[in-house]
Amino acid sequence: ALPMVVFKDSATTAVASIQMSVIVACAVGKIAAALLIWPAAYLWYNPEAEKSERFKAAALFAYFVTASNDFLIGFPLLNAVFGGTTGKGFDATAYTTVNALVNCWVFLPIGVILVEIGASLQHSADAGRRRDAIWKVLVSILRNPLIAAAFIGLAYNAGINRGQQKPLPGLLADCVNLLAGPFEMMALFLTGASLGSFKLSVW
């Protein structure tokens, strides 16, 4: 259901209405949070561990503060609070989709690279091994259904809608809506169900 939601939003978004300053502001905020949490985690989280383990843990914590759950939480929250993702000249769907793409294409690869650097501090891994690991991550990102759906939707938007906010044609709209319909309910249900194993602890 989620890839269909992403495709629909990417295909029907008014791309010209997106203000890149908003996207940059969100990215800068995430970068600032990551730059604060990385040294804090490296210095104070499990300080008795080896340097490589602390480096990897710091990289994971830094990625955690940038990995916003844009789709699973963002769309249901927008609908619950604002009654939809569009209106009053502001298309929240477009910003949510673009922010998710920035996370997948920028923050996720950087996080993986930092973890690989931490692993190389522990093992005398050659450059070939690190390149293979990074390449596998990049390939997995390209094969991610959400990324594919976003790019197909953007291609449809640019080629058919010409960057304007237009609905999908009848039969295609019916198929996409049928597959995307259960998303919001299932997203909140699965989020709540996953909290059964949630554990909170202090460093």
Coordinates of C-alpha atoms in Angstrom, one line a residue:
A1 CA 0.0 0.0 0.0
L2 CA 2.8 2.4 0.9
P3 CA 4.5 2.4 -2.6
M4 CA 1.1 3.2 -4.1
V5 CA 0.6 6.2 -1.7
V6 CA 4.1 7.5 -2.7
F7 CA 3.4 7.0 -6.4
K8 CA 0.0 8.8 -6.1
D9 CA 1.5 11.7 -4.1
S10 CA 4.5 12.1 -6.4
A11 CA 2.4 11.9 -9.6
T12 CA -0.3 14.5 -8.5
T13 CA 1.9 17.0 -6.6
A14 CA 2.4 20.5 -8.0
V15 CA 6.2 20.3 -8.1
A16 CA 6.5 24.0 -9.0
S17 CA 4.8 24.9 -5.7
I18 CA 7.6 23.3 -3.6
Q19 CA 9.8 25.8 -1.9
M20 CA 13.3 24.4 -1.6
S21 CA 14.1 26.6 1.3
V22 CA 11.7 24.5 3.4
I23 CA 13.4 21.3 2.3
V24 CA 16.8 22.8 3.1
A25 CA 15.6 24.0 6.5
C26 CA 14.4 20.5 7.4
A27 CA 17.7 19.0 6.2
V28 CA 19.8 21.6 8.2
G29 CA 17.8 20.8 11.3
K30 CA 18.5 17.1 10.9
I31 CA 22.2 17.7 10.3
A32 CA 22.4 19.9 13.4
A33 CA 20.8 17.2 15.5
A34 CA 23.1 14.6 14.1
L35 CA 26.2 16.8 14.8
L36 CA 25.1 17.2 18.4
I37 CA 24.3 13.5 19.1
W38 CA 27.3 12.0 17.4
P39 CA 30.0 13.4 19.8
A40 CA 27.6 12.9 22.8
A41 CA 27.1 9.2 22.0
Y42 CA 30.8 8.7 21.2
L43 CA 32.0 10.2 24.5
W44 CA 29.3 9.0 26.9
Y45 CA 27.5 6.0 25.6
N46 CA 29.3 2.9 26.8
P47 CA 32.7 4.7 27.2
E48 CA 34.4 1.5 28.3
A49 CA 33.9 -0.1 24.8
E50 CA 36.5 -0.1 22.1
K51 CA 37.0 2.9 19.8
S52 CA 35.5 1.1 16.8
E53 CA 32.3 0.1 18.8
R54 CA 31.9 3.6 20.1
F55 CA 32.3 5.0 16.6
K56 CA 29.6 2.6 15.2
A57 CA 27.2 3.3 18.0
A58 CA 27.6 7.1 17.6
A59 CA 27.0 6.7 13.8
L60 CA 23.8 4.7 14.5
F61 CA 22.5 7.2 17.1
A62 CA 23.3 10.1 14.7
Y63 CA 21.2 8.4 12.0
F64 CA 18.4 7.6 14.4
V65 CA 17.8 11.4 15.0
T66 CA 17.6 12.0 11.3
A67 CA 15.4 9.0 10.3
S68 CA 12.0 10.6 10.6
N69 CA 9.2 8.3 9.8
D70 CA 7.8 10.5 7.1
F71 CA 5.2 8.2 5.5
L72 CA 4.1 5.8 8.3
I73 CA 3.5 8.6 10.8
G74 CA 3.6 11.8 8.7
F75 CA 0.5 11.1 6.4
P76 CA -1.8 9.8 9.2
L77 CA -0.8 12.6 11.4
L78 CA -1.5 15.2 8.7
N79 CA -4.9 13.7 8.0
A80 CA -5.8 13.6 11.7
V81 CA -4.6 17.1 12.6
F82 CA -5.3 19.0 9.4
G83 CA -8.0 16.9 7.8
G84 CA -5.8 16.1 4.8
T85 CA -2.4 16.8 3.3
T86 CA -3.4 19.6 0.9
G87 CA -5.3 22.8 1.3
K88 CA -5.0 26.6 1.6
G89 CA -2.3 26.6 -1.0
F90 CA 0.1 24.3 0.9
D91 CA 0.7 20.8 -0.3
A92 CA 2.1 18.9 2.7
T93 CA 2.3 15.7 0.7
A94 CA 4.9 17.1 -1.6
Y95 CA 7.2 18.2 1.3
T96 CA 6.7 14.9 3.1
T97 CA 7.7 12.9 0.0
V98 CA 10.7 15.1 -0.9
N99 CA 11.9 14.9 2.8
A100 CA 11.7 11.1 2.7
L101 CA 13.7 11.0 -0.5
V102 CA 16.4 13.3 1.0
N103 CA 16.6 10.9 3.9
C104 CA 17.0 7.8 1.7
W105 CA 19.5 9.4 -0.7
V106 CA 21.6 11.5 1.7
F107 CA 21.3 10.5 5.4
L108 CA 21.0 6.8 5.0
P109 CA 24.2 6.4 2.8
I110 CA 26.2 8.7 5.1
G111 CA 25.1 6.6 8.1
V112 CA 26.1 3.4 6.4
I113 CA 29.5 4.8 5.4
L114 CA 30.1 5.9 9.0
V115 CA 29.3 2.5 10.3
E116 CA 31.7 1.0 7.8
I117 CA 34.4 3.4 8.9
G118 CA 33.8 2.2 12.5
A119 CA 34.1 -1.4 11.4
S120 CA 37.3 -0.7 9.5
L121 CA 38.8 0.6 12.8
Q122 CA 38.3 -2.8 14.4
H123 CA 39.2 -5.0 11.5
S124 CA 42.0 -4.4 9.1
A125 CA 39.5 -4.4 6.2
D126 CA 40.8 -3.6 2.8
A127 CA 39.4 -0.8 0.7
G128 CA 37.7 -3.4 -1.6
R129 CA 35.6 -4.8 1.2
R130 CA 34.4 -1.3 2.2
R131 CA 33.6 -0.5 -1.4
D132 CA 31.6 -3.7 -1.8
A133 CA 29.6 -2.9 1.4
I134 CA 28.8 0.6 0.3
W135 CA 27.9 -0.5 -3.2
K136 CA 25.4 -3.1 -1.8
V137 CA 23.8 -0.4 0.2
L138 CA 23.4 1.9 -2.8
V139 CA 22.0 -0.9 -4.9
S140 CA 19.5 -1.7 -2.1
I141 CA 18.4 1.9 -2.0
L142 CA 17.8 1.9 -5.8
R143 CA 15.8 -1.3 -5.5
N144 CA 13.7 0.0 -2.7
P145 CA 10.0 0.0 -3.7
L146 CA 9.4 3.4 -2.1
I147 CA 12.2 5.0 -4.1
A148 CA 11.1 3.3 -7.3
A149 CA 7.5 4.5 -6.7
A150 CA 8.6 8.0 -6.0
F151 CA 10.7 8.2 -9.2
I152 CA 8.0 6.7 -11.4
G153 CA 5.5 9.1 -9.9
L154 CA 7.8 12.1 -10.6
A155 CA 8.4 10.9 -14.1
Y156 CA 4.6 10.7 -14.6
N157 CA 4.2 14.1 -13.1
A158 CA 6.8 15.6 -15.4
G159 CA 5.8 13.8 -18.5
I160 CA 2.0 13.9 -18.3
N161 CA 1.0 16.5 -15.7
R162 CA 3.8 18.9 -16.7
G163 CA 4.4 19.6 -13.0
Q164 CA 0.9 20.7 -12.3
Q165 CA -1.4 19.3 -9.6
K166 CA -3.8 17.1 -11.6
P167 CA -5.7 13.9 -10.5
L168 CA -4.9 10.6 -11.9
P169 CA -7.2 9.4 -14.8
G170 CA -10.2 7.3 -13.9
L171 CA -9.1 3.6 -14.2
L172 CA -5.6 4.3 -12.9
A173 CA -6.9 6.4 -10.0
D174 CA -9.3 3.5 -9.0
C175 CA -6.5 1.0 -9.0
V176 CA -4.1 3.2 -7.1
N177 CA -6.8 4.2 -4.5
L178 CA -7.8 0.6 -4.0
L179 CA -4.2 -0.4 -3.2
A180 CA -3.3 2.7 -1.2
G181 CA -6.6 2.8 0.8
P182 CA -5.6 0.5 3.7
F183 CA -2.3 2.3 4.3
E184 CA -3.2 4.8 7.0
M185 CA -5.2 2.4 9.2
M186 CA -2.5 -0.3 8.9
A187 CA 0.3 2.1 9.5
L188 CA -1.1 3.2 12.9
F189 CA -2.1 -0.4 13.8
L190 CA 1.4 -1.8 13.1
T191 CA 3.1 1.1 14.9
G192 CA 1.0 0.4 18.0
A193 CA 1.6 -3.4 17.7
S194 CA 5.3 -2.9 17.5
L195 CA 5.4 -1.1 20.8
G196 CA 4.7 -4.4 22.6
S197 CA 8.4 -5.1 22.7
F198 CA 9.4 -1.5 23.4
K199 CA 12.0 -1.0 26.2
L200 CA 13.1 2.3 27.6
S201 CA 16.5 2.6 29.4
V202 CA 18.9 5.3 30.5
W203 CA 22.5 5.3 29.4

